[in-house]
Coordinates of N, CA and C in Angstrom, one line a residue:
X42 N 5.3 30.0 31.0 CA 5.2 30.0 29.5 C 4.3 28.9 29.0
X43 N 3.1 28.9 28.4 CA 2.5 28.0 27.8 C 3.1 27.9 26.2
X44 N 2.8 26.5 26.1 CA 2.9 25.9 25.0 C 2.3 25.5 23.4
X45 N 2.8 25.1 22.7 CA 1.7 25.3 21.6 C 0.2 24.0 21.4
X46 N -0.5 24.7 20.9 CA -1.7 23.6 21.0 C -1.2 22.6 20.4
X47 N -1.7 21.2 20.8 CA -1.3 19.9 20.0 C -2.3 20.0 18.6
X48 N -1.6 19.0 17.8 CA -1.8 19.3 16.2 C -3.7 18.7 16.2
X49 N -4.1 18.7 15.1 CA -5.4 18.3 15.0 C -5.6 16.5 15.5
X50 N -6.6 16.1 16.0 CA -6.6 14.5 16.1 C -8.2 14.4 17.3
X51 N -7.9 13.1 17.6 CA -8.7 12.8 18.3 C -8.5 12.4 19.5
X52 N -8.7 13.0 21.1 CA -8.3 13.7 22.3 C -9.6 13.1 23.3
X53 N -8.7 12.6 24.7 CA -9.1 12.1 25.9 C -10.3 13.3 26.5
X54 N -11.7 14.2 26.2 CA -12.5 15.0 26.7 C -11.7 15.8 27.3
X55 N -12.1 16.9 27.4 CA -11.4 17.8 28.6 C -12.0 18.0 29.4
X56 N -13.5 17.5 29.4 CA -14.5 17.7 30.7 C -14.0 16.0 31.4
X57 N -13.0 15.5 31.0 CA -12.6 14.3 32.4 C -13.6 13.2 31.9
X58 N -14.6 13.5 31.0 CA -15.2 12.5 30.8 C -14.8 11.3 29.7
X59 N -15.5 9.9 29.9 CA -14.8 8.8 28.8 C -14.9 8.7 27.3
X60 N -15.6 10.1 27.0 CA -15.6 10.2 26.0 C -14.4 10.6 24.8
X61 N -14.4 11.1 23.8 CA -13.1 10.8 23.1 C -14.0 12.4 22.1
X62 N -12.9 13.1 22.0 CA -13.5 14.4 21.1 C -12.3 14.9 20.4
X63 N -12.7 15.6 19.2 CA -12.1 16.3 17.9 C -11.7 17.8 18.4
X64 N -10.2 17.9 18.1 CA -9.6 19.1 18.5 C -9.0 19.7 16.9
X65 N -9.6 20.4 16.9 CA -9.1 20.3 14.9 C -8.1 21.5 15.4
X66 N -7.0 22.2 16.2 CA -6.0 22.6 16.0 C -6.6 23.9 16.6
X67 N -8.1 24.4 16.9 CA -7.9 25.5 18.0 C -9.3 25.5 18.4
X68 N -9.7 24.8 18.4 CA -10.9 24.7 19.1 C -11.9 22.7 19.2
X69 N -12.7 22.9 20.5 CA -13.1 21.2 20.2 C -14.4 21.4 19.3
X70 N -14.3 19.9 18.4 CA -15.8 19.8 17.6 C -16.8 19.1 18.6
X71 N -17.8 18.7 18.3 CA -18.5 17.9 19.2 C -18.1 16.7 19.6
X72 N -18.9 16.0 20.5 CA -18.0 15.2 21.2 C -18.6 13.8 20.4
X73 N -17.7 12.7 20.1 CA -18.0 11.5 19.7 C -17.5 10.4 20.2
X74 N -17.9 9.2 20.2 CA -17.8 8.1 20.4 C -16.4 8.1 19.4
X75 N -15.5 7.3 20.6 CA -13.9 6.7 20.0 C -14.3 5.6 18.7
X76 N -14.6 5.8 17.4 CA -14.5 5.2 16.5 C -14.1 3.6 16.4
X77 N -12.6 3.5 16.2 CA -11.8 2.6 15.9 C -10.9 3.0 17.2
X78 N -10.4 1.7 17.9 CA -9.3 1.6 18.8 C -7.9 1.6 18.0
X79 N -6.8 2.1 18.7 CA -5.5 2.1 17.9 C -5.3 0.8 18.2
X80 N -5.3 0.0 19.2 CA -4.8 -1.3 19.3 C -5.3 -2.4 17.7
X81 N -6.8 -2.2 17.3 CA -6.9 -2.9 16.4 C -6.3 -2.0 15.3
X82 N -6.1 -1.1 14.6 CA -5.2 -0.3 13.4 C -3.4 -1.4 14.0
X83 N -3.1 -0.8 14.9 CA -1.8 -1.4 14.8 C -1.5 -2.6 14.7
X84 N -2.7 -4.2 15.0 CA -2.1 -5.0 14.8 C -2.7 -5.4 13.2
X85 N -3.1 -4.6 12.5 CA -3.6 -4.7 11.2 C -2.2 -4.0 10.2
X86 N -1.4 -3.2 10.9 CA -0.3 -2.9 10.8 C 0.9 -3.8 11.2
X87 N 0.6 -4.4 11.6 CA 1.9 -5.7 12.2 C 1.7 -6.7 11.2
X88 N 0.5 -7.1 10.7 CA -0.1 -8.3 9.8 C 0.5 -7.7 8.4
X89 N 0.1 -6.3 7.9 CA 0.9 -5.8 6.6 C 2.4 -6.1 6.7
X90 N 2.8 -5.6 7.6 CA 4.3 -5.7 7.3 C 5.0 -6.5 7.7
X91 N 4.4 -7.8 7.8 CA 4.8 -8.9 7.6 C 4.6 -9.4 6.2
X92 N 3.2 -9.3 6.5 CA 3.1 -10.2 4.5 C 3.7 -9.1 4.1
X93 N 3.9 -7.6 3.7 CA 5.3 -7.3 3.2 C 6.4 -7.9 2.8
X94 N 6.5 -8.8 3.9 CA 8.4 -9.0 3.8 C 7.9 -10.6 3.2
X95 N 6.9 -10.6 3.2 CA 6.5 -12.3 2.5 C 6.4 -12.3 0.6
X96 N 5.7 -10.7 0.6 CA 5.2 -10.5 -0.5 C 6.7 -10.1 -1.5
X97 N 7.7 -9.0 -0.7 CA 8.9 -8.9 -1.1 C 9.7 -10.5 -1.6
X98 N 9.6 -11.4 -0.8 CA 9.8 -12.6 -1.4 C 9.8 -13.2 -2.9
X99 N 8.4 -12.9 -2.0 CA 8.0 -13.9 -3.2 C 8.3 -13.5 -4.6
X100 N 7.9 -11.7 -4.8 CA 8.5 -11.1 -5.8 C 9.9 -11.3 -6.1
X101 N 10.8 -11.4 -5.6 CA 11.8 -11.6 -5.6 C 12.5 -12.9 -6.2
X102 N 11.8 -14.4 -5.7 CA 11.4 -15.1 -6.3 C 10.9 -15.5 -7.9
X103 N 10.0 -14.6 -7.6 CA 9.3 -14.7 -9.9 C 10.3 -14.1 -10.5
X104 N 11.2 -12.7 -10.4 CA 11.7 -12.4 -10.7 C 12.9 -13.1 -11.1
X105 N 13.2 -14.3 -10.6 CA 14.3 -15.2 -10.6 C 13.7 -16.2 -11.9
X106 N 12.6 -16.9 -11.6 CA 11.8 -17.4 -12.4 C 12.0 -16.5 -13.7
X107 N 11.6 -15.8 -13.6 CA 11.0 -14.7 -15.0 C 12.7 -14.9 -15.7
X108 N 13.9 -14.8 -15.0 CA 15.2 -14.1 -15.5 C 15.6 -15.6 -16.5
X109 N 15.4 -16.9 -15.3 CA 15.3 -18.1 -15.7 C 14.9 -18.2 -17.0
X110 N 13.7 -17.7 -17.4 CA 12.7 -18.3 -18.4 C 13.2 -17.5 -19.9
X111 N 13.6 -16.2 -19.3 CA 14.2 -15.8 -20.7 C 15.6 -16.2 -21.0
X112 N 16.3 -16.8 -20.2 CA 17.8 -17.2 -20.3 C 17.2 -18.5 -21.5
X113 N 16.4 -19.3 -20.8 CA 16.2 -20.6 -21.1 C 15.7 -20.0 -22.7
X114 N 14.2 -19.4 -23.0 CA 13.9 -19.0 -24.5 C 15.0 -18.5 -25.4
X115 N 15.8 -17.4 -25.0 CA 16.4 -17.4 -26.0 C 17.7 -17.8 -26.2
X116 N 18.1 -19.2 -25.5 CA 19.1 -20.0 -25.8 C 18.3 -21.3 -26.6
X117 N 17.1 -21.4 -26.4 CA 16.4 -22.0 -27.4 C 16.1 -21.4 -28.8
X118 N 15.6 -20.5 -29.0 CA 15.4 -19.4 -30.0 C 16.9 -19.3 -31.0
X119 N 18.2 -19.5 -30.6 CA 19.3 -19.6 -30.8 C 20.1 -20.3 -31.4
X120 N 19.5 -21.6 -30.6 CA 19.7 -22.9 -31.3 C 20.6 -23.1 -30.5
X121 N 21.1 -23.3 -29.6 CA 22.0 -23.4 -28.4 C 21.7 -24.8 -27.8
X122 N 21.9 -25.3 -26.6 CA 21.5 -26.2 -26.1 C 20.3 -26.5 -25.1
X123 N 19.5 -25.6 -25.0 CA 18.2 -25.4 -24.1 C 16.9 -26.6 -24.9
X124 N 17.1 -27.0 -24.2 CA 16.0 -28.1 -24.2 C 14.3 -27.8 -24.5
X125 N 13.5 -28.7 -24.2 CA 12.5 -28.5 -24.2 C 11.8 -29.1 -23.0
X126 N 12.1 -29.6 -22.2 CA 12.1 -30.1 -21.0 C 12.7 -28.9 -20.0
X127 N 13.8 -28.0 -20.2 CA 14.3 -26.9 -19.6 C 13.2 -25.8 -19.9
X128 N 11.8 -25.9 -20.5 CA 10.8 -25.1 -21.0 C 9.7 -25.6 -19.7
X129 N 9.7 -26.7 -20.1 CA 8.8 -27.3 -19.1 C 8.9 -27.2 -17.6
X130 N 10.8 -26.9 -17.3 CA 10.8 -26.8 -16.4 C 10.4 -25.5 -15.9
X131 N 10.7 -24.6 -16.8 CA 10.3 -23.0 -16.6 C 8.8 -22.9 -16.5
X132 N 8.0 -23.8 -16.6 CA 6.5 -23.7 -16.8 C 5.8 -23.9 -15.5
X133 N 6.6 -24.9 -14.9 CA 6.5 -25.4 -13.9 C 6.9 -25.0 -12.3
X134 N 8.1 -24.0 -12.9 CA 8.6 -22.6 -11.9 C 7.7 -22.1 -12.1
X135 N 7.6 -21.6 -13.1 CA 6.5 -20.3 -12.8 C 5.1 -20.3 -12.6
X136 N 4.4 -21.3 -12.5 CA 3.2 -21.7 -12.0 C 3.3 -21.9 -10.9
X137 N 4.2 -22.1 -10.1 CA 4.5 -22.6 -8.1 C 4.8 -20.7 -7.6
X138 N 5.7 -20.3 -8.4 CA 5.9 -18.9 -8.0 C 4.8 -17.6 -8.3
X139 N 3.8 -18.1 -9.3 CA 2.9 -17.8 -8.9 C 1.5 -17.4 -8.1
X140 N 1.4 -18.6 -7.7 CA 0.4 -19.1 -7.0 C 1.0 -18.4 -6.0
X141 N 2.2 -18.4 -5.4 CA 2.8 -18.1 -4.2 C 2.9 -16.4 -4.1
X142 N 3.0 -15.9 -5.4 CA 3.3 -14.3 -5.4 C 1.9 -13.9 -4.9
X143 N 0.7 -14.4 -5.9 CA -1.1 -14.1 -5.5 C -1.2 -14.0 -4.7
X144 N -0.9 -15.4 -4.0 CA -1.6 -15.3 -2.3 C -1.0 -14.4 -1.5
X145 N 0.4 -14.1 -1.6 CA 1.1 -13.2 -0.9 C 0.3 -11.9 -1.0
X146 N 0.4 -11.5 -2.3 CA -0.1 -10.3 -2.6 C -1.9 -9.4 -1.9
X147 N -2.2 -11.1 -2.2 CA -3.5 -11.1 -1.9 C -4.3 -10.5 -0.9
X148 N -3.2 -11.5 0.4 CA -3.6 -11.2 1.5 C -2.9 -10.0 2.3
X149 N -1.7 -9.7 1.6 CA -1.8 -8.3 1.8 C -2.2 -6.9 1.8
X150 N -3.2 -7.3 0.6 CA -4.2 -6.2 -0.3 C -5.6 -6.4 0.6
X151 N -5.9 -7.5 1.3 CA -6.7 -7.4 2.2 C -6.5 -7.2 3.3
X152 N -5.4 -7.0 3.9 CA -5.4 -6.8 5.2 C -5.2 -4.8 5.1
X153 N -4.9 -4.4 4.0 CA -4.5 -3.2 3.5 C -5.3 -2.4 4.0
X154 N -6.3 -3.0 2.8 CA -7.8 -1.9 2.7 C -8.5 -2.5 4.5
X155 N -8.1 -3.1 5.2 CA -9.4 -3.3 6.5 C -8.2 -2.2 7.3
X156 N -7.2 -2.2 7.2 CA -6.3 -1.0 8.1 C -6.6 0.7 7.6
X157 N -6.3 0.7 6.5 CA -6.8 1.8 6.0 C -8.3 2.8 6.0
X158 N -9.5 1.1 5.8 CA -11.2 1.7 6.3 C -10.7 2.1 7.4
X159 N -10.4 1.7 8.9 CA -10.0 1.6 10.3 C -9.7 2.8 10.2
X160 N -8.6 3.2 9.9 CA -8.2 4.8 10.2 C -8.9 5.8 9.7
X161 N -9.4 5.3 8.8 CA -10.3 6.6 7.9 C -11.8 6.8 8.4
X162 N -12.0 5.5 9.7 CA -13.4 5.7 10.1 C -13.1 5.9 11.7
X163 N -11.8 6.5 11.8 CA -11.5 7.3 13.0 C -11.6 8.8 12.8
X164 N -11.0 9.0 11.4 CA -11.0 10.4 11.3 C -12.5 10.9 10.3
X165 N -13.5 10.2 10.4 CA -14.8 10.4 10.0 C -14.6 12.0 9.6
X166 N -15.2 12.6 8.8 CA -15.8 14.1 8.4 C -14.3 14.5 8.7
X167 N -13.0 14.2 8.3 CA -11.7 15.3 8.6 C -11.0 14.8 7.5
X168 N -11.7 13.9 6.5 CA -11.0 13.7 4.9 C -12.3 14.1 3.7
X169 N -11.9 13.9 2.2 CA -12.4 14.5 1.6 C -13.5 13.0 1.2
X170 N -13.1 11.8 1.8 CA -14.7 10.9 1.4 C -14.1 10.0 2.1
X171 N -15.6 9.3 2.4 CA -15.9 8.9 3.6 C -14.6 7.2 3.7
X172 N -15.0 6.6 5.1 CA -14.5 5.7 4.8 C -14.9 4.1 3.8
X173 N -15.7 4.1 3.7 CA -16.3 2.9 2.3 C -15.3 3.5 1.6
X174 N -15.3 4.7 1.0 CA -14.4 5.0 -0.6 C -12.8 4.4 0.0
X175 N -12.5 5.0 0.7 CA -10.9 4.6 1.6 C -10.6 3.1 0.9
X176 N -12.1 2.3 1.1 CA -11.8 0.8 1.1 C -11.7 0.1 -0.6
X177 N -12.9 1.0 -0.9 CA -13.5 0.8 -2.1 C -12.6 1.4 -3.6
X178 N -12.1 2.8 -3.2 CA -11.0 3.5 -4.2 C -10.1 2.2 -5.0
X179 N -9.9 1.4 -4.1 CA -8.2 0.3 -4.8 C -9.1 -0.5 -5.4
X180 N -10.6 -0.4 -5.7 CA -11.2 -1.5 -6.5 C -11.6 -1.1 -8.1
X181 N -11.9 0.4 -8.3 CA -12.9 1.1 -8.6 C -11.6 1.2 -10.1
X182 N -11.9 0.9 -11.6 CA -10.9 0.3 -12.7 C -10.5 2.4 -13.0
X183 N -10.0 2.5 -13.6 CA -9.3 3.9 -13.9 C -9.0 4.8 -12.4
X184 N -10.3 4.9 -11.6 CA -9.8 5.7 -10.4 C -9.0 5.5 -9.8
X185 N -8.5 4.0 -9.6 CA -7.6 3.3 -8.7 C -6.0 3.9 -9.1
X186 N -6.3 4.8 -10.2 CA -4.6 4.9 -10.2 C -4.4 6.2 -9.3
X187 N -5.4 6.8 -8.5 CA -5.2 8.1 -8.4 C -5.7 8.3 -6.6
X188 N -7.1 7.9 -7.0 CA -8.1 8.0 -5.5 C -7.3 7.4 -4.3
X189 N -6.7 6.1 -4.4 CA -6.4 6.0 -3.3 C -5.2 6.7 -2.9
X190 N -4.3 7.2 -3.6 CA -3.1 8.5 -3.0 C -3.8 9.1 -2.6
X191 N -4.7 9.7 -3.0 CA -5.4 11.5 -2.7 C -5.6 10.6 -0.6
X192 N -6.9 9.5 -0.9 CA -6.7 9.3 0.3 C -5.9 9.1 1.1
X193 N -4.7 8.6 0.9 CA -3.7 7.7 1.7 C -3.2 10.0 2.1
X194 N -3.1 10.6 1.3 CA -2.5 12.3 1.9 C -3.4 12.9 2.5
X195 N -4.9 11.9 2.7 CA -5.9 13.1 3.5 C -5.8 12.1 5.3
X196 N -5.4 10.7 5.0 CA -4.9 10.3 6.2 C -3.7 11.4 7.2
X197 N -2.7 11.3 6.2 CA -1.7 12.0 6.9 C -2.3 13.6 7.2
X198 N -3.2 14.3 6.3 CA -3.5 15.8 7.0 C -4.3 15.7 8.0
X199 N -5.1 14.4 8.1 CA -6.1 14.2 9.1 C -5.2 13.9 10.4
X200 N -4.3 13.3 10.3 CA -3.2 13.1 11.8 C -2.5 14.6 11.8
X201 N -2.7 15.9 11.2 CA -1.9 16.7 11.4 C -0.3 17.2 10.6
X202 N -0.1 15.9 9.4 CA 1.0 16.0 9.1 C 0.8 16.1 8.0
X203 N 1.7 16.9 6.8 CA 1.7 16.7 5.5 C 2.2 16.0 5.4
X204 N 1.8 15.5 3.9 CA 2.4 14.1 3.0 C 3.8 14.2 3.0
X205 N 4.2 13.1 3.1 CA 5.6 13.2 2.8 C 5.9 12.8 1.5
X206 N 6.8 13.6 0.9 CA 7.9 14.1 -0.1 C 7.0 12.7 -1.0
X207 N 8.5 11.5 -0.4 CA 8.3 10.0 -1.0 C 7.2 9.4 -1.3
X208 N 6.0 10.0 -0.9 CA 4.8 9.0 -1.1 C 4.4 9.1 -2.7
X209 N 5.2 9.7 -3.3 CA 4.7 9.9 -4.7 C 5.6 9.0 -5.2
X210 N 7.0 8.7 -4.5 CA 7.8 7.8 -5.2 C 7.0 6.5 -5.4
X211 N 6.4 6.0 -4.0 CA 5.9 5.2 -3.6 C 4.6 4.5 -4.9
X212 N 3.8 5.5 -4.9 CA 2.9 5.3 -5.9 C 3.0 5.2 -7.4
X213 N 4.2 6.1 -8.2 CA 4.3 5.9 -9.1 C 4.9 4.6 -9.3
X214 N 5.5 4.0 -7.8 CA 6.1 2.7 -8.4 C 5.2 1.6 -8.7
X215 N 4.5 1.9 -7.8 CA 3.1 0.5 -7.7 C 2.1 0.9 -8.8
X216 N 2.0 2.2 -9.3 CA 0.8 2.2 -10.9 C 1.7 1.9 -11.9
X217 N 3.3 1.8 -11.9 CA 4.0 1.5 -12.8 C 4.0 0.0 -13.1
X218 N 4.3 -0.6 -11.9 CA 4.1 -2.2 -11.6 C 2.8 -2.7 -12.2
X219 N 1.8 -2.4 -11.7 CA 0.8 -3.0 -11.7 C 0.6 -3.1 -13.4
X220 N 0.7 -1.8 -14.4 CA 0.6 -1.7 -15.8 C 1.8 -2.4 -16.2
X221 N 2.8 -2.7 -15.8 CA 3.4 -3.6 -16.5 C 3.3 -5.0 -16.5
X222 N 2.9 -5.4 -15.2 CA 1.5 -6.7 -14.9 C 0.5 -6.6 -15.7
X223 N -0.2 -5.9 -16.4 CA -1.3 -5.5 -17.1 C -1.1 -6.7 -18.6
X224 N 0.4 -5.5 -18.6 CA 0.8 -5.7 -20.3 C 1.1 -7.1 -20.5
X225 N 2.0 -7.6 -19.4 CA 2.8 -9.1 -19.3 C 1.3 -9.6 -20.1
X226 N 0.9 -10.0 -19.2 CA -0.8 -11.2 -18.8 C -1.4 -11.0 -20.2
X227 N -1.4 -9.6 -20.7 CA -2.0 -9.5 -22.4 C -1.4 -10.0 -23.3
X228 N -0.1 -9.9 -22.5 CA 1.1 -10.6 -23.9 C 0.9 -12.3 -24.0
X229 N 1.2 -12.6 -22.6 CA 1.0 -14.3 -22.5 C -0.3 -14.5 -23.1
X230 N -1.3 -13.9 -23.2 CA -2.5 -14.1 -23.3 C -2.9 -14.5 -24.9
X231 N -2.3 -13.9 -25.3 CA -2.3 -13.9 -26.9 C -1.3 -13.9 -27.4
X232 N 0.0 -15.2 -26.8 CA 1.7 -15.0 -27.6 C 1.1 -16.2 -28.2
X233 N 1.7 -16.2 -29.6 CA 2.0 -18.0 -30.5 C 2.9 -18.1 -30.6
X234 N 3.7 -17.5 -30.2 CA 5.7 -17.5 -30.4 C 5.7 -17.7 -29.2
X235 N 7.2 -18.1 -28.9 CA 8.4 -18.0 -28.0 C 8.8 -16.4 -27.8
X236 N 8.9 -15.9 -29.0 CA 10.0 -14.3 -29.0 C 8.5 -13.4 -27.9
X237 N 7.4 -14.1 -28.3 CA 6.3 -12.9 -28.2 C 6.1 -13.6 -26.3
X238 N 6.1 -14.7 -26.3 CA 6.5 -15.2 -24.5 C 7.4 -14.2 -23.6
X239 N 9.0 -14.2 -24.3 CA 9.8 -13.8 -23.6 C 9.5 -12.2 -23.7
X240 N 8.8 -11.3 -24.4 CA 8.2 -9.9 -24.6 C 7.6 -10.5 -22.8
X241 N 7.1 -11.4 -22.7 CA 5.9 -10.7 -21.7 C 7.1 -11.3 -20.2
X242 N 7.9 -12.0 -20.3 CA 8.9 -12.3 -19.4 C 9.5 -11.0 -18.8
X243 N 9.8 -10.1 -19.6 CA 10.6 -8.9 -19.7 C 9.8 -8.0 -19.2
X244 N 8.4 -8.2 -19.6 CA 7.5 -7.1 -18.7 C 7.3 -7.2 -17.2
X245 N 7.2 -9.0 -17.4 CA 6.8 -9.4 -15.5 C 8.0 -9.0 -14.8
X246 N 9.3 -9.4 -15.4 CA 10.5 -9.1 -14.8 C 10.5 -7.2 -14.1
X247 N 10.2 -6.9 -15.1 CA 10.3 -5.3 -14.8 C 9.7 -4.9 -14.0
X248 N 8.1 -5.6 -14.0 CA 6.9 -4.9 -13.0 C 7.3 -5.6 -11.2
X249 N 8.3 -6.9 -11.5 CA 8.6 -7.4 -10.2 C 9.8 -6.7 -9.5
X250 N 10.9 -6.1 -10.3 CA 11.4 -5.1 -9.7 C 10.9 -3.6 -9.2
X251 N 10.3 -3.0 -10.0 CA 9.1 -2.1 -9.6 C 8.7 -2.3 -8.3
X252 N 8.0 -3.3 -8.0 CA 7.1 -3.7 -6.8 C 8.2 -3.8 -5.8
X253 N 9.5 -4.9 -6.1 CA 10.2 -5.0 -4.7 C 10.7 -3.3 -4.5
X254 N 10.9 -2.5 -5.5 CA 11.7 -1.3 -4.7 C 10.5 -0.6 -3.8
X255 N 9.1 -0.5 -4.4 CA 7.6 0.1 -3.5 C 7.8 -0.5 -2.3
X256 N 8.1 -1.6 -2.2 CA 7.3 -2.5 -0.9 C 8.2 -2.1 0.3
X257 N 9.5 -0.7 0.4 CA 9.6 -0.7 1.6 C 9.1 1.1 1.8
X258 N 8.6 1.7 0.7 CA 7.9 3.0 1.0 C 6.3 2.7 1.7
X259 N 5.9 1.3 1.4 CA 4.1 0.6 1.8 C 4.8 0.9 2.8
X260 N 6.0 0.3 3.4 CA 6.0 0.0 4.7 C 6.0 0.9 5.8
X261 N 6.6 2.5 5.0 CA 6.9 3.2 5.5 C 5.3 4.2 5.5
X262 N 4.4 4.0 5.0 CA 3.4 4.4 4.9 C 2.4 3.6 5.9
X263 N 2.5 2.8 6.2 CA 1.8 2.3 7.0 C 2.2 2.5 8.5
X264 N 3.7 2.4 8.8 CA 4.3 2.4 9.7 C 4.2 3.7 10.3
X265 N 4.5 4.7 9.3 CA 3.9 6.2 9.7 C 2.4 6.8 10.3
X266 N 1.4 6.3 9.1 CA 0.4 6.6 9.7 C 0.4 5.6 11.2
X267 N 0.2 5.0 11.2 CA -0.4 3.8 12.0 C 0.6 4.7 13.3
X268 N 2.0 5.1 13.7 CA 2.9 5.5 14.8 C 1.9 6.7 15.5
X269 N 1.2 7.3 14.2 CA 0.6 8.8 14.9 C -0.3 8.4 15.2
X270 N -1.6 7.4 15.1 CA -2.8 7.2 15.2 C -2.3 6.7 16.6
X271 N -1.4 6.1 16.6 CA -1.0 5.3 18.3 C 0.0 5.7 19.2
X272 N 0.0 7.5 18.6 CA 0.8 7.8 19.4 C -0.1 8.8 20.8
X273 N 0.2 8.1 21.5 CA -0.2 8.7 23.1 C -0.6 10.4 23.2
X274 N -2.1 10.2 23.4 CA -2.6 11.9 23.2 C -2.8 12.3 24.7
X275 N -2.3 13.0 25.5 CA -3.0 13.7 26.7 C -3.0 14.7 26.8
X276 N -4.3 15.6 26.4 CA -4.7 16.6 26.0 C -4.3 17.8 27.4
X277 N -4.9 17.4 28.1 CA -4.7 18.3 29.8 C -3.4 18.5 29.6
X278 N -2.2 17.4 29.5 CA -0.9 17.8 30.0 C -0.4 18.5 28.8
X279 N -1.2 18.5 27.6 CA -0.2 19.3 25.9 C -1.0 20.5 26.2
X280 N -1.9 21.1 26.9 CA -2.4 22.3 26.9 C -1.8 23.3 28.2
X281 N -1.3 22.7 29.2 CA -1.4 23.3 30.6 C -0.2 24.1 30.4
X282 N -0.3 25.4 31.0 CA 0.8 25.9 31.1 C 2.3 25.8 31.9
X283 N 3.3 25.7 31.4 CA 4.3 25.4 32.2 C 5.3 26.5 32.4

């Protein structure tokens, strides 16, 4: 009884040779040079989901800051007992939990896009653009809310799999986040009040929960693609009949 062909990917030659060739699901394409190694994708995958659980922090952190800072405003606003020194001190949180959220974020957002070019310049010509855009999409101002999903679902058809369900959860949470980081930063940017401060407290607060609930679908997006790209292909033994 033979078995069914393995899904589309990128396969050990069947002429025995070291070469590495495209099986798109019923026949081989021409033969190419192995692109990208899975060893370098996966430890570009081990680096994400670490700063993940760093970047989860830190979010986690401002969000404390942020809660702090409106407790503190509008017991001041009130006339309560909130100081102005208890302002200072909120100024002074949230400039350290800053700096710490950026860099977190930062270098997560870089290690992102160099994992993502990597896979996308494995599966060369089996997505709808090339890998530069892969890298370039999360830069590019309006497309960014869109292009890089389309890519992140031509990854997973390119390993043979449909998108899963969640990945839309995943994204609406992070274009949700990110615009409500948008709005905060325009609010602080131009508040002369306190009341018009704590407006933008409320927004960071919101966009940092947003983000912590994304950051374990990233994870699951990465972890996924990245298991199939490095999951063990031997073409001779998935074709032979048994």
């Amino acid at each position: 009884m033979s078995i069914l062909p393995p899904v589309a990917g990128w396969y050990p030659a069947p002429d025995g040779s070291a070469a590495v060739w495209w099986w798109d699901g019923a026949k081989w394409a021409q033969s190419q040079p192995h692109p990208v190694a899975p060893r370098t994708i996966a430890n570009l995958a081990v680096a994400i989901q670490s700063l993940l659980i760093v970047t989860a922090v830190a979010t986690l952190a401002f969000f404390c800051v942020d809660v702090y800072g409106i407790a503190v405003v509008t017991d001041f606003l009130d006339g309560r007992n909130s100081s102005i020194e208890l302002l200072d001190a909120y100024d002074q949180l949230a400039f350290g939990a800053l700096v710490v959220w950026s860099l977190a974020l930062l270098s997560t957002a870089v290690c992102w896009v160099l994992w993502q070019y990597r896979v996308a310049k494995r599966f060369t010509g089996r997505t709808r653009r090339v890998a530069g855009w892969h890298a370039g999409d999360w830069f590019i101002p309006v497309l960014s809310y869109w292009r890089p999903y389309q890519d992140i679902a031509d990854l997973w058809r390119a390993l043979g799999r449909d998108r899963p369900r969640w990945q839309i959860v995943w994204w609406i949470l992070w274009v949700a986040s990110t615009i409500m980081t948008a709005v905060a930063n325009r609010i602080t940017l131009t508040a002369v009040t306190l009341d018009q401060l704590r407006s933008a407290m409320w927004f960071d607060a919101v966009a940092d929960l947003l983000l912590l609930v994304a950051v374990p679908f990233a994870w699951l997006v990465v972890s996924g693609i990245t298991r199939l790209v490095a999951q063990p292909t031997q073409m001779g033994e998935l074709l032979t009949p048994r």
